[in-house]
Coordinates of C-alpha atoms in Angstrom, one line a residue:
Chain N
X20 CA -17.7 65.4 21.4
X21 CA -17.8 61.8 22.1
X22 CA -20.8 59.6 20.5
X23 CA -21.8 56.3 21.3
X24 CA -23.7 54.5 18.9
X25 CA -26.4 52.3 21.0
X26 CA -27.4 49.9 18.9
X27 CA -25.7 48.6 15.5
X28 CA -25.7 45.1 14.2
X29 CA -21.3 45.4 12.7
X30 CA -20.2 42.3 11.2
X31 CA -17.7 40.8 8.3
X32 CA -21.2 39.0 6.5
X33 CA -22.6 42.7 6.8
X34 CA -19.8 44.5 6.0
X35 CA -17.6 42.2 4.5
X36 CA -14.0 43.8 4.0
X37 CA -14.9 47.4 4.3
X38 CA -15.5 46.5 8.2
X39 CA -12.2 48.7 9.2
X40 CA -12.7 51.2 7.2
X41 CA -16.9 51.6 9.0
X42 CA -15.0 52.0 12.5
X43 CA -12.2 54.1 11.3
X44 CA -14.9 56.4 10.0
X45 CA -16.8 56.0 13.2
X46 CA -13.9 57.3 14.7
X47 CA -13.2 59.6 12.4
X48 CA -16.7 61.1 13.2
X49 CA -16.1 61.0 17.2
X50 CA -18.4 57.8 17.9
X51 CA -16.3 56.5 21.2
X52 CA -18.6 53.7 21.8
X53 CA -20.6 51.0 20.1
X54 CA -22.4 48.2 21.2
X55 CA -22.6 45.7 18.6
X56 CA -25.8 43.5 18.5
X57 CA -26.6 40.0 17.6
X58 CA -29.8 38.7 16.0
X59 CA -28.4 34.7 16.3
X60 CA -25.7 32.5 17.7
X61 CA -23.2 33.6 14.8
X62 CA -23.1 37.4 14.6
X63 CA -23.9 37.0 18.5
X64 CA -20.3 35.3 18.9
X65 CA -18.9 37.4 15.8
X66 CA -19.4 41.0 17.9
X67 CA -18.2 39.4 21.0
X68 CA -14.9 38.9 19.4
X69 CA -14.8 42.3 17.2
X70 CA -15.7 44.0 20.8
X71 CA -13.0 42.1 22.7
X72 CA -10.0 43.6 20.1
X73 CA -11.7 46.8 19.8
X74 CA -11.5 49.6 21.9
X75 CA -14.8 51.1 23.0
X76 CA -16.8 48.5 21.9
X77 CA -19.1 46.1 23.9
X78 CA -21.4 43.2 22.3
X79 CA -24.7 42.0 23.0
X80 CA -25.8 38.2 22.3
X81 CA -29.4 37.1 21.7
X82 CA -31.6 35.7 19.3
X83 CA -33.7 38.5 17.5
X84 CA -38.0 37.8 17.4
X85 CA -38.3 37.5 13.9
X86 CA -35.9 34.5 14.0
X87 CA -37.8 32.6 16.9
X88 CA -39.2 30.4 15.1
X89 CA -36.2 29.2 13.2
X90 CA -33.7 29.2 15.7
X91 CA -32.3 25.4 17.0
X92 CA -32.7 24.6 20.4
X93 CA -28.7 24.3 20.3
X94 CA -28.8 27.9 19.1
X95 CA -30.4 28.6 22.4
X96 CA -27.6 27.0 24.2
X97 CA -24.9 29.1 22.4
X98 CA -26.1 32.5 23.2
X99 CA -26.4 31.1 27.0
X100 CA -22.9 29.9 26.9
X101 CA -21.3 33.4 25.3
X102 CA -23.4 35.4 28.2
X103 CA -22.3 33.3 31.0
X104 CA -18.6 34.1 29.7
X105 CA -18.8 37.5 30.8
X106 CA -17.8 38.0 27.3
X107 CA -20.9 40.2 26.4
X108 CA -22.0 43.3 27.8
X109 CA -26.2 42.7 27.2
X110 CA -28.5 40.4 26.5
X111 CA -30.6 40.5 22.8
X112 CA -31.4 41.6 20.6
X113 CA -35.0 40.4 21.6
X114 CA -38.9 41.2 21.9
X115 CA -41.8 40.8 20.1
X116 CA -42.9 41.8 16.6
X117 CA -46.5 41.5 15.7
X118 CA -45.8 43.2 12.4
X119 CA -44.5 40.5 10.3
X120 CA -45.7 37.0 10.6
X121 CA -42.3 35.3 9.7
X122 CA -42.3 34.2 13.4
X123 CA -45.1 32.4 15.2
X124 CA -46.2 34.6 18.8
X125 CA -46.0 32.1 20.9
X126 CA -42.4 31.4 19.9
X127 CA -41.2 35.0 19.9
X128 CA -42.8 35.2 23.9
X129 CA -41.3 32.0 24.8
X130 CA -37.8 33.4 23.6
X131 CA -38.5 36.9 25.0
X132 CA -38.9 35.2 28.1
X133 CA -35.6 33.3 27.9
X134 CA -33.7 36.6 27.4
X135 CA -35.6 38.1 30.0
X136 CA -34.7 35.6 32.2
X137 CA -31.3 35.1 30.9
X138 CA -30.6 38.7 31.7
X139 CA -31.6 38.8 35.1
X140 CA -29.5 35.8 36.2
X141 CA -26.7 37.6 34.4
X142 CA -27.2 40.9 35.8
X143 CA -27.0 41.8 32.1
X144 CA -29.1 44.9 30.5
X145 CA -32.0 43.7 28.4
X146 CA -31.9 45.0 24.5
X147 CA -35.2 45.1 22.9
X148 CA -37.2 45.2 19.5
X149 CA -40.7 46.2 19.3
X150 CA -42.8 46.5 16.3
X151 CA -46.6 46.7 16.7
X152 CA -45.8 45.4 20.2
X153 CA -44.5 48.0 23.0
X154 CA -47.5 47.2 25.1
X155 CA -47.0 43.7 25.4
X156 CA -43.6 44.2 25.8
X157 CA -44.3 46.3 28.4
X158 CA -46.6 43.6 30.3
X159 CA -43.9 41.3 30.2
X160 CA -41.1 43.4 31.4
X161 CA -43.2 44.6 34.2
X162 CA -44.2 40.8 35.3
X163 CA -40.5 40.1 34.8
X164 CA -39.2 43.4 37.2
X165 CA -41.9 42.5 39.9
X166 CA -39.5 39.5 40.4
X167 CA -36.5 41.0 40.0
X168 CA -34.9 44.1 38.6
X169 CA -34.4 44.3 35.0
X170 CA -32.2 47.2 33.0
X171 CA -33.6 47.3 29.4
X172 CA -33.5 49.3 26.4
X173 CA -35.8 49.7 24.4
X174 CA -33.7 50.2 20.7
X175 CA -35.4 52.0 17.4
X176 CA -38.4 53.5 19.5
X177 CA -41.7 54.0 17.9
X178 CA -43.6 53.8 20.8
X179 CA -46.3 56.8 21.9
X180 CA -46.1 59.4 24.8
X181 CA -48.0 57.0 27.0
X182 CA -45.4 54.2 26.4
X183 CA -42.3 56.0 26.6
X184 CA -43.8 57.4 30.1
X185 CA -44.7 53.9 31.1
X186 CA -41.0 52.3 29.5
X187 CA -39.4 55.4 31.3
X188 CA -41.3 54.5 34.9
X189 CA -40.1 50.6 34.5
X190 CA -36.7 52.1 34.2
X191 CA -36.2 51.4 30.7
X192 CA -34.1 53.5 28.5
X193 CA -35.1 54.4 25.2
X194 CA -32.9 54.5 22.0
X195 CA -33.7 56.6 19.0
X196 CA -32.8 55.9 15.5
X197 CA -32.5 57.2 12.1
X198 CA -36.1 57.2 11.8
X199 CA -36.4 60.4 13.7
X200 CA -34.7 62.7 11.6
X201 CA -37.1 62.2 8.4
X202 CA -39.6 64.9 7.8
X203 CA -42.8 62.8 7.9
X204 CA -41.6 61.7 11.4
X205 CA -43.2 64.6 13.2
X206 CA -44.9 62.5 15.8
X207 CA -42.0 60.6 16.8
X208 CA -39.9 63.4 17.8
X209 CA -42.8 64.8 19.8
X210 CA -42.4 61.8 21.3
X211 CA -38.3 62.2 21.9
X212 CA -39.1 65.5 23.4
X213 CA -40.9 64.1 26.3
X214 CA -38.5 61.3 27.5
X215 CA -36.5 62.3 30.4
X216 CA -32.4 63.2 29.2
X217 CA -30.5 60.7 31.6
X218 CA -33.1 57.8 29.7
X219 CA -32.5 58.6 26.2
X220 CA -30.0 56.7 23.9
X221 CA -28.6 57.4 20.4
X222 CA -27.9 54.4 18.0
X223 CA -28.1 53.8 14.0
X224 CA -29.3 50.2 13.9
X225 CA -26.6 50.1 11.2
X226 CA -26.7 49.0 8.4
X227 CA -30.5 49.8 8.5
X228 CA -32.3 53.2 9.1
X229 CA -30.1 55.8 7.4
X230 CA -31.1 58.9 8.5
X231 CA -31.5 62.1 6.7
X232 CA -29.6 63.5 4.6
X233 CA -28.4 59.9 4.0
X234 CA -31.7 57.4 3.3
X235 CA -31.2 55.3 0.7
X236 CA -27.1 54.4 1.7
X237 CA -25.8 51.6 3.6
X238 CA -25.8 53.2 7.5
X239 CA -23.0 53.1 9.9
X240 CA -22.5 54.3 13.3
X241 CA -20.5 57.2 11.5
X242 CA -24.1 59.0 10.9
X243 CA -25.5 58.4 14.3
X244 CA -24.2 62.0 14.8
X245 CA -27.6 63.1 12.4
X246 CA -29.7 61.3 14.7
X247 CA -28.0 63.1 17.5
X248 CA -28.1 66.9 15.6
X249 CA -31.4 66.2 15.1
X250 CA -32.8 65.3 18.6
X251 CA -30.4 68.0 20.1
X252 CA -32.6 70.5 18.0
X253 CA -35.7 69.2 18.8
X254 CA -35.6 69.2 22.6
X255 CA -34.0 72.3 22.3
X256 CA -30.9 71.0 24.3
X257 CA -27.1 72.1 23.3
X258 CA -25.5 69.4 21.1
X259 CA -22.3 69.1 23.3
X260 CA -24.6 68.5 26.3
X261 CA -26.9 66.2 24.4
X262 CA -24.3 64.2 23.2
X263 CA -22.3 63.5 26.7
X264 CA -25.5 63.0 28.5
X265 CA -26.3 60.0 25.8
X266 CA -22.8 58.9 25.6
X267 CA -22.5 58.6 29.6
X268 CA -26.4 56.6 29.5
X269 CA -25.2 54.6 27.3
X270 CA -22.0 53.6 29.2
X271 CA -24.1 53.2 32.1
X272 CA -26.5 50.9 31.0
X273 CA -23.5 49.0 29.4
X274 CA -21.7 48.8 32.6
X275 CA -18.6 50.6 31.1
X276 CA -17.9 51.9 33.8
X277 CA -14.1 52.1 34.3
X278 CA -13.4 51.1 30.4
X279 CA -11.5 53.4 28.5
Chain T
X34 CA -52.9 57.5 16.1
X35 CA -54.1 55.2 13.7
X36 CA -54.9 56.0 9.8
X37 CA -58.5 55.6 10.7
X38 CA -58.7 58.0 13.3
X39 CA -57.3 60.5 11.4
X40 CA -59.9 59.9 8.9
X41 CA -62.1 60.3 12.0
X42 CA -61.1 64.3 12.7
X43 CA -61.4 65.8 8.7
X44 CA -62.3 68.9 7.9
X45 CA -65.3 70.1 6.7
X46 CA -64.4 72.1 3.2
X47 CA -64.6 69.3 1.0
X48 CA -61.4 69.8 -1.2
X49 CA -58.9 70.1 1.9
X50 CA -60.9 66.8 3.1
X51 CA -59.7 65.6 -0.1
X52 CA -56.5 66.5 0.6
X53 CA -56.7 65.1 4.1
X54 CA -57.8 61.6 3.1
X55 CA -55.1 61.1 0.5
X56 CA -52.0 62.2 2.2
X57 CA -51.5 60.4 5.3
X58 CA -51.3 56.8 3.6
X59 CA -49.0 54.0 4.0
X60 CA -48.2 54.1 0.3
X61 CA -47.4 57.8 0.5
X62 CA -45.1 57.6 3.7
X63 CA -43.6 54.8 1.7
X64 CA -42.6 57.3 -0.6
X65 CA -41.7 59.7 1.5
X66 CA -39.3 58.4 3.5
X67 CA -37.4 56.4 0.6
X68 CA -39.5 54.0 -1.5
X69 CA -36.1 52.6 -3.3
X70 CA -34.4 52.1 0.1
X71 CA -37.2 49.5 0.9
X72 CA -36.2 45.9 0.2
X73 CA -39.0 43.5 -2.1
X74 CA -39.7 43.3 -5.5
X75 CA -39.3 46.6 -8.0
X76 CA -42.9 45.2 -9.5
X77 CA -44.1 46.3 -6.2
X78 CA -41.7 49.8 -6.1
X79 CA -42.8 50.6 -9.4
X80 CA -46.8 50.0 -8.8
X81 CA -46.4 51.9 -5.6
X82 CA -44.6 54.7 -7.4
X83 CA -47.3 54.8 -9.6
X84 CA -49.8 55.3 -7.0
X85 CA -48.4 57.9 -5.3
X86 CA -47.7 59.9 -8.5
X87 CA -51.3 60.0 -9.1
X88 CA -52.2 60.7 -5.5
X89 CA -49.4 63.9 -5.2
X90 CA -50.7 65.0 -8.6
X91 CA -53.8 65.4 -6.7
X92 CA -52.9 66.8 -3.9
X93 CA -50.9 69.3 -5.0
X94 CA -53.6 70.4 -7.4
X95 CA -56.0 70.5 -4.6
X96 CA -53.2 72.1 -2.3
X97 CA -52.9 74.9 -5.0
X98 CA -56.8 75.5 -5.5
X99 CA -57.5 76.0 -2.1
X100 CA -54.7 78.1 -1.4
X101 CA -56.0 80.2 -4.3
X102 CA -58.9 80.5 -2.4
X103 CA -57.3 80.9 0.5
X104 CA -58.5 78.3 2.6
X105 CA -56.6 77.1 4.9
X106 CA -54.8 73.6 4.0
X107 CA -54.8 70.7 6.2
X108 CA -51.6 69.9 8.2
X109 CA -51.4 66.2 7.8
X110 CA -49.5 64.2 9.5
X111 CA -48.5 60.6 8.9
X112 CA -49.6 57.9 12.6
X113 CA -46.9 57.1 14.6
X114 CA -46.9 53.5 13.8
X115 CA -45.5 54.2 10.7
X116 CA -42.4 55.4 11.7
X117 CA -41.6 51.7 13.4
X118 CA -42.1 50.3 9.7
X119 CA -38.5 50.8 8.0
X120 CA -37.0 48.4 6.0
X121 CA -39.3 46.2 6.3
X122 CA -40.2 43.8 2.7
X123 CA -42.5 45.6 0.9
X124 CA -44.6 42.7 0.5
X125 CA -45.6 42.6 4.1
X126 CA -47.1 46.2 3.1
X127 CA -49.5 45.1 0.4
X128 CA -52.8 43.9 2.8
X129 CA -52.3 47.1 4.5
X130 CA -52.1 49.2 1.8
X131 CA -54.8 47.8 0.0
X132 CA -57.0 48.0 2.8
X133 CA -55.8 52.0 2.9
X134 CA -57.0 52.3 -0.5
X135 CA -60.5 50.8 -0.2
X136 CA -61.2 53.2 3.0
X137 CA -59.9 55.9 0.6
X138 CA -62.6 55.1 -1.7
X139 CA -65.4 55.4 0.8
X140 CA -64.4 58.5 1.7
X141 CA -63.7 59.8 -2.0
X142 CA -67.1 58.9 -3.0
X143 CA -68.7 61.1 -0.5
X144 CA -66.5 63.8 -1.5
X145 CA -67.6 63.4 -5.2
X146 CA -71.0 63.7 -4.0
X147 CA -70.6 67.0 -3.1
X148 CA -73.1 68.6 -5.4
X149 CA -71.5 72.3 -4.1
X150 CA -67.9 72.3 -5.0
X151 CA -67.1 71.4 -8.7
X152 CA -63.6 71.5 -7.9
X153 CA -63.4 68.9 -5.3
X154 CA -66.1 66.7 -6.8
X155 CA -63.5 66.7 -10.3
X156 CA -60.4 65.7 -8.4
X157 CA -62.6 62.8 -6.0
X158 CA -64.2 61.6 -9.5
X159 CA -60.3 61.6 -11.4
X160 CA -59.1 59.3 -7.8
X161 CA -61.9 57.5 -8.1
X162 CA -61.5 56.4 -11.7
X163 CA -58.0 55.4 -10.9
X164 CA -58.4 53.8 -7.4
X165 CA -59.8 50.4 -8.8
X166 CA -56.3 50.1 -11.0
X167 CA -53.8 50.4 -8.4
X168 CA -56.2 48.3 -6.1
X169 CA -56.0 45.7 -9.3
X170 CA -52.4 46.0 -9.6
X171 CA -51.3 45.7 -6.1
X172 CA -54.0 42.4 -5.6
X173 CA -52.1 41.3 -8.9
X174 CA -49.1 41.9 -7.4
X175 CA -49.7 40.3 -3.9
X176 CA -51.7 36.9 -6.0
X177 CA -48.4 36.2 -8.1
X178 CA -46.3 36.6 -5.0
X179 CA -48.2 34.1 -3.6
X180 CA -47.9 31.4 -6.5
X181 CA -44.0 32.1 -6.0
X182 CA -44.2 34.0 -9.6
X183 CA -42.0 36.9 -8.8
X184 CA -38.5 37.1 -8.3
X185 CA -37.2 38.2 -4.9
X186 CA -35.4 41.2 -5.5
X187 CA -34.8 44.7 -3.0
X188 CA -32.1 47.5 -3.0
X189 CA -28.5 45.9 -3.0
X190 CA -26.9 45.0 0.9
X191 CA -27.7 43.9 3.8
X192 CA -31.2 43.5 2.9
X193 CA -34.1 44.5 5.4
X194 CA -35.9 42.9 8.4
X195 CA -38.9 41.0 6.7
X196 CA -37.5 40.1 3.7
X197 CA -36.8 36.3 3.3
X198 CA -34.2 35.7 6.1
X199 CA -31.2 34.7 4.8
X200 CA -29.1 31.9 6.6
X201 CA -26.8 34.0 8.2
X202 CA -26.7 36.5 9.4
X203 CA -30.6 37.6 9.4
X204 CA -32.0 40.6 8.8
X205 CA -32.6 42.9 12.3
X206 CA -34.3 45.9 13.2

């Protein structure tokens, strides 16, 4: 079986030295494929060049919501720069997180508009975070696909029925994390259950959301293959089937087409 | 489905409303899905872990009660929105959970009213008594925070989205 792990933020100031040793395990465990986020200009340009030496890897540049507020405008200009190099496979991560107040609203629209933007002149997938916000994130990605079409993904989602049906009918796919496998997480795979197989991603958001039998521990792609045991079960799909449909999504959506 | 509309649909036998109101909070699904693995200070870990000792004590002594008289316990489960708030600082928690706790006390006291059921009046009236010290501690907790009094500290790592961003790189979700 061949995994691909979504959405994971991999990086030397994350991982320091023991960054080898993460992807030989992810190897190890059959994860083919990463996709390698950024959150700001640095890690943005530092997954860009782990993905280009890498096999199976492609990177994603953006400037994550919770940093809106803080980011220079020449920070801005970076990420544009590294996405109009054809060197990264997505734009974000980005979106809007009502949850914490670390970032002022207006900012984190203003910059989820950018990236929305920014991905549609690239004819780049859109990768986005919601906390306390699918709705309005919703809103905007439906403004933004009435003027032109928009692939996004909506990573880590917490969202209800009625979102995922409404992310599902804007085309969105929907990545679930680590979060899903906990037993007090009842409602969110009720959720999973109901989103459509050729929509549905896998990812850990390494190094956060450990999943069970592993909360507590650093994550790393390695153990996105809990996640995917544990959504297999609950939609009541085969694991081998599970896993290739989410593996060829995710290729899809990253435009891997034709890449080993 | 929001903590207050599951206070909305509780059942009607007072000890498995008990048991209803206490174990679908934020504090609880704190400790349920990891309290350690949460990044902030350990004086809020340790307050919350306090909390939700004297909470489970509760419930399970309610849980056992009613299934001695074979009533049927509640199936509780914790809202959705809950599940979108890992690793996030545990300080961003505290308004939330505070605010948890004081509609726990509403509903507590009409429990202990219960003139009928000596059981579940006893374990609403042993809440009770402690609700106002965890409310204390946490508001402590949260005032000192705010006068820059306690030390940042959280599990070892990458840290957590909401924690004090560091400069690089910052903490994602």
């Amino acid at each position: 079986m061949k995994f691909f792990d979504s959405h994971c933020h991999l990086d030397s100031m994350r991982y320091g030295a023991e960054l080898p040793d993460v992807l030989e395990r992810a190897r190890r465990a059959g994860v083919s494929g990463l996709a390698i986020i950024g959150t700001r200009a640095a890690d943005s340009a530092a997954a860009a060049e782990l993905a280009a030496r890498e096999p199976g890897l492609v990177a994603a540049a953006g400037i994550h919501p919770n940093d809106a507020s803080e980011a220079e405008p020449s920070e801005w200009d970076q990420i544009v720069v590294l996405v109009e190099s054809g060197r990264v496979a997505a734009v974000g991560e980005t979106g809007l997180d009502w949850f914490r107040t670390t970032a002022q609203p207006e900012a984190q629209r203003d910059f989820f508009d950018r990236h929305i933007r920014l991905a549609q002149r690239a004819g780049l997938p859109l990768v986005i975070h919601t906390r306390d916000s699918t709705s309005d994130c919703l809103a905007m990605l439906r403004e933004a696909n009435a003027r032109r079409p928009l692939a996004a993904i909506l990573h880590s989602f917490t969202g209800t029925v009625a979102e995922a049906a409404e992310a599902v009918e804007l085309g969105c796919h929907l990545g679930f994390a680590g979060m899903v496998t906990f037993r007090s997480a009842a409602a969110l795979r009720e959720v999973a259950k109901t989103v459509p197989l050729e929509r549905l991603l896998i990812e850990t958001d390494s190094p956060f959301l450990s999943p069970e039998p592993l909360r507590g521990q650093r994550n790393e792609p390695a153990n996105v293959v809990h996640t995917a045991t544990c959504l297999a079960l609950t939609r009541g799909e085969p694991l081998a089937d599970f896993v290739a449909a989410t593996t060829a999504n995710a290729r899809r959506v990253y435009r891997m087409a034709g890449i080993p | 489905m929001s903590t207050e509309s599951a206070m909305s649909a509780m059942p009607a036998e007072p000890l498995a409303h008990l048991v209803a109101v206490l174990q679908p909070s934020l504090a609880m699904y704190l400790a349920d899905s990891g309290l350690g693995t949460y990044p902030g200070p350990d004086q809020i870990r340790l307050a919350l872990a306090d909390l939700v000792a004297d909470h489970r004590s509760l419930i399970d002594r309610g849980t056992a009660i009613l299934e001695e008289r074979e009533v049927p316990v509640p199936k509780v489960f914790y809202p959705l929105s809950f599940t979108g708030l890992h690793d996030v600082d545990l300080r961003h928690f505290l308004p939330r959970i505070v605010a948890g706790l004081r509609r726990q006390t509403g509903e507590l006291e009409r429990i202990a009213a219960v003139a009928d059921d000596a059981s579940a009046a006893g374990l609403a009236a042993e809440a009770l008594r402690s609700m106002p010290q965890h409310i204390d501690s946490l508001e402590q907790i949260a005032t000192r925070l705010r006068a820059g009094l306690l030390a940042k500290q959280g599990p070892d790592g990458p840290g957590g989205s909401g924690s004090e961003p560091p400069a690089a790189p910052p903490a994602a979700l």
